[in-house]
Amino acid sequence: MGLFFYVRLSTVIAGGLRAFASDVRRWLAGLLHSLKGSHPVPLKAMR
């Protein structure tokens, strides 16, 4: 019983983390896109 509950909880947490990571990746991509749109500066000039 306890082991099954632990496995279930870990799978739920892993799924949530995966969804959270994909959301963060999408947000970062959108942020980079908006930054590029408002500041058309090459990446070499920013270094």
N, CA, C and O atoms as a MOPAC input file, in Angstrom:
PM7 MOZYME 1SCF
protein

 N      0.84700 1    -1.20500 1     0.00000 1
 C      0.00000 1     0.00000 1     0.00000 1
 C      0.88200 1     1.25600 1     0.00000 1
 O      0.73300 1     2.13000 1    -0.85400 1
 N      1.79600 1     1.33200 1     0.96400 1
 C      2.63500 1     2.52800 1     1.04300 1
 C      3.52100 1     2.68600 1    -0.18500 1
 O      3.71500 1     3.79000 1    -0.69400 1
 N      4.06200 1     1.54100 1    -0.65400 1
 C      4.94200 1     1.59100 1    -1.81900 1
 C      4.17400 1     2.06700 1    -3.05100 1
 O      4.66900 1     2.89600 1    -3.81500 1
 N      2.96600 1     1.53800 1    -3.24100 1
 C      2.15500 1     1.94200 1    -4.38200 1
 C      1.87100 1     3.44900 1    -4.32800 1
 O      1.95200 1     4.14100 1    -5.34300 1
 N      1.53700 1     3.94400 1    -3.13400 1
 C      1.25400 1     5.37300 1    -2.96800 1
 C      2.49200 1     6.20100 1    -3.32200 1
 O      2.38700 1     7.23500 1    -3.98300 1
 N      3.66500 1     5.73700 1    -2.87500 1
 C      4.91500 1     6.46500 1    -3.14000 1
 C      5.21200 1     6.51200 1    -4.63900 1
 O      5.59800 1     7.55300 1    -5.17200 1
 N      5.02800 1     5.37200 1    -5.31200 1
 C      5.27700 1     5.31400 1    -6.75800 1
 C      4.30400 1     6.23600 1    -7.49400 1
 O      4.68800 1     6.95900 1    -8.41300 1
 N      3.05200 1     6.19600 1    -7.07600 1
 C      2.03600 1     7.03700 1    -7.71200 1
 C      2.40100 1     8.51300 1    -7.52200 1
 O      2.34000 1     9.29500 1    -8.47100 1
 N      2.77500 1     8.88600 1    -6.31300 1
 C      3.13100 1    10.26800 1    -6.01300 1
 C      4.33100 1    10.71100 1    -6.84600 1
 O      4.34300 1    11.81900 1    -7.38200 1
 N      5.34300 1     9.84100 1    -6.95400 1
 C      6.54900 1    10.19900 1    -7.71200 1
 C      6.22500 1    10.37600 1    -9.19600 1
 O      6.78000 1    11.26400 1    -9.84400 1
 N      5.33100 1     9.53900 1    -9.74500 1
 C      4.98500 1     9.69200 1   -11.15900 1
 C      4.21700 1    10.99600 1   -11.38100 1
 O      4.42200 1    11.68500 1   -12.38000 1
 N      3.33500 1    11.32400 1   -10.44100 1
 C      2.57900 1    12.57700 1   -10.55700 1
 C      3.52900 1    13.77600 1   -10.48500 1
 O      3.39900 1    14.72400 1   -11.25900 1
 N      4.48400 1    13.72700 1    -9.55300 1
 C      5.43500 1    14.82400 1    -9.40900 1
 C      6.29900 1    14.94300 1   -10.66700 1
 O      6.57100 1    16.04800 1   -11.13600 1
 N      6.73000 1    13.79300 1   -11.21200 1
 C      7.56000 1    13.81500 1   -12.42100 1
 C      6.78000 1    14.41900 1   -13.58600 1
 O      7.32900 1    15.21200 1   -14.35100 1
 N      5.49800 1    14.05100 1   -13.73000 1
 C      4.67700 1    14.61100 1   -14.80000 1
 C      4.51600 1    16.11300 1   -14.62500 1
 O      4.58600 1    16.86600 1   -15.59600 1
 N      4.30200 1    16.54900 1   -13.39100 1
 C      4.14600 1    17.97700 1   -13.13100 1
 C      5.42400 1    18.74000 1   -13.44700 1
 O      5.38300 1    19.83200 1   -14.01300 1
 N      6.56600 1    18.15200 1   -13.07400 1
 C      7.84800 1    18.80500 1   -13.35700 1
 C      8.08400 1    18.90000 1   -14.85700 1
 O      8.60300 1    19.90100 1   -15.35100 1
 N      7.70000 1    17.84900 1   -15.57900 1
 C      7.88700 1    17.86100 1   -17.02600 1
 C      7.03700 1    18.96300 1   -17.65900 1
 O      7.51300 1    19.69800 1   -18.52400 1
 N      5.78100 1    19.07600 1   -17.22500 1
 C      4.89800 1    20.11700 1   -17.75200 1
 C      5.43500 1    21.49600 1   -17.38800 1
 O      5.39800 1    22.41600 1   -18.20600 1
 N      5.93500 1    21.64000 1   -16.16200 1
 C      6.48300 1    22.91500 1   -15.71100 1
 C      7.70200 1    23.30300 1   -16.55100 1
 O      7.85900 1    24.46200 1   -16.93600 1
 N      8.56300 1    22.31700 1   -16.83100 1
 C      9.76600 1    22.58500 1   -17.63100 1
 C      9.38500 1    23.02400 1   -19.04200 1
 O      9.99300 1    23.94100 1   -19.59200 1
 N      8.37500 1    22.36900 1   -19.63200 1
 C      7.96600 1    22.74200 1   -20.98600 1
 C      7.35100 1    24.14800 1   -20.97900 1
 O      7.55800 1    24.91400 1   -21.92000 1
 N      6.59700 1    24.49200 1   -19.92800 1
 C      6.03500 1    25.83500 1   -19.81700 1
 C      7.14400 1    26.87400 1   -19.71400 1
 O      7.08500 1    27.92000 1   -20.36100 1
 N      8.15400 1    26.58300 1   -18.89900 1
 C      9.27100 1    27.51300 1   -18.72400 1
 C     10.01900 1    27.68600 1   -20.03700 1
 O     10.41700 1    28.79600 1   -20.39000 1
 N     10.21100 1    26.57900 1   -20.76500 1
 C     10.91300 1    26.64800 1   -22.04600 1
 C     10.13100 1    27.51600 1   -23.03300 1
 O     10.71000 1    28.33000 1   -23.75200 1
 N      8.79700 1    27.33000 1   -23.05700 1
 C      7.96000 1    28.11800 1   -23.96900 1
 C      8.03300 1    29.60100 1   -23.59600 1
 O      8.11800 1    30.46500 1   -24.46900 1
 N      7.99900 1    29.88700 1   -22.28400 1
 C      8.04500 1    31.26900 1   -21.81400 1
 C      9.38200 1    31.90700 1   -22.17500 1
 O      9.43000 1    33.05700 1   -22.61200 1
 N     10.47200 1    31.15500 1   -21.98900 1
 C     11.79600 1    31.68300 1   -22.32500 1
 C     11.90800 1    31.93400 1   -23.82300 1
 O     12.48300 1    32.94100 1   -24.23700 1
 N     11.37000 1    31.03900 1   -24.63900 1
 C     11.41400 1    31.22000 1   -26.08900 1
 C     10.63800 1    32.47500 1   -26.48200 1
 O     11.09500 1    33.24400 1   -27.32800 1
 N      9.48500 1    32.68700 1   -25.88200 1
 C      8.69200 1    33.88400 1   -26.17000 1
 C      9.41300 1    35.14200 1   -25.73000 1
 O      9.38500 1    36.15900 1   -26.42100 1
 N     10.06400 1    35.06800 1   -24.56800 1
 C     10.80500 1    36.22100 1   -24.06100 1
 C     11.96100 1    36.56800 1   -24.99500 1
 O     12.17100 1    37.73600 1   -25.32100 1
 N     12.70500 1    35.55600 1   -25.42400 1
 C     13.81500 1    35.78200 1   -26.34700 1
 C     13.30100 1    36.36500 1   -27.66300 1
 O     13.91400 1    37.27100 1   -28.22700 1
 N     12.18500 1    35.84700 1   -28.14400 1
 C     11.61800 1    36.33300 1   -29.39500 1
 C     11.22700 1    37.80800 1   -29.28000 1
 O     11.49500 1    38.59600 1   -30.18700 1
 N     10.59500 1    38.17700 1   -28.16600 1
 C     10.17400 1    39.56800 1   -27.98100 1
 C     11.40000 1    40.47700 1   -27.81900 1
 O     11.40900 1    41.61100 1   -28.30000 1
 N     12.42800 1    39.96900 1   -27.13900 1
 C     13.65000 1    40.76600 1   -26.97700 1
 C     14.31000 1    40.99600 1   -28.32700 1
 O     14.76800 1    42.10000 1   -28.62000 1
 N     14.35800 1    39.95800 1   -29.14800 1
 C     14.95200 1    40.07800 1   -30.47400 1
 C     14.14600 1    41.05200 1   -31.32800 1
 O     14.71000 1    41.82400 1   -32.10400 1
 N     12.82000 1    41.00900 1   -31.17900 1
 C     11.97100 1    41.88300 1   -31.98400 1
 C     12.15500 1    43.34900 1   -31.61300 1
 O     12.17500 1    44.21000 1   -32.49300 1
 N     12.29200 1    43.64600 1   -30.30900 1
 C     12.39300 1    45.03100 1   -29.87700 1
 C     13.83000 1    45.54800 1   -29.96100 1
 O     14.05200 1    46.75500 1   -30.05800 1
 N     14.80900 1    44.63200 1   -29.92200 1
 C     16.22100 1    45.04300 1   -29.99700 1
 C     16.90900 1    44.25200 1   -31.11200 1
 O     17.50600 1    43.20800 1   -30.84700 1
 N     16.83500 1    44.73000 1   -32.34100 1
 C     17.48600 1    44.01200 1   -33.45300 1
 C     19.00200 1    44.17100 1   -33.41300 1
 O     19.59900 1    44.77300 1   -34.30600 1
 N     19.62000 1    43.62000 1   -32.35900 1
 C     21.07200 1    43.71600 1   -32.21000 1
 C     21.65800 1    42.31800 1   -32.35500 1
 O     21.13600 1    41.37200 1   -31.76500 1
 N     22.73700 1    42.16400 1   -33.13100 1
 C     23.34500 1    40.83600 1   -33.26100 1
 C     23.86100 1    40.33600 1   -31.91200 1
 O     24.18300 1    41.12200 1   -31.02100 1
 N     23.93200 1    39.00100 1   -31.78300 1
 C     24.39600 1    38.42300 1   -30.52400 1
 C     25.86900 1    38.73700 1   -30.28100 1
 O     26.30500 1    38.81600 1   -29.13300 1
 N     26.63900 1    38.91700 1   -31.35500 1
 C     28.06700 1    39.21300 1   -31.20000 1
 C     28.26900 1    40.56600 1   -30.53500 1
 O     29.21300 1    40.73900 1   -29.76400 1
 N     27.40200 1    41.52200 1   -30.81900 1
 C     27.54400 1    42.86100 1   -30.24600 1
 C     27.20400 1    42.85800 1   -28.75300 1
 O     27.68800 1    43.70400 1   -28.00200 1
 N     26.36300 1    41.89500 1   -28.32400 1
 C     25.96300 1    41.85300 1   -26.91700 1
 C     27.05800 1    41.26200 1   -26.03700 1
 O     27.09900 1    41.53400 1   -24.83700 1
 N     27.95800 1    40.44500 1   -26.62700 1
 C     29.00900 1    39.81600 1   -25.82200 1
 C     30.06600 1    40.81700 1   -25.39600 1
 O     31.02200 1    40.45200 1   -24.71200 1

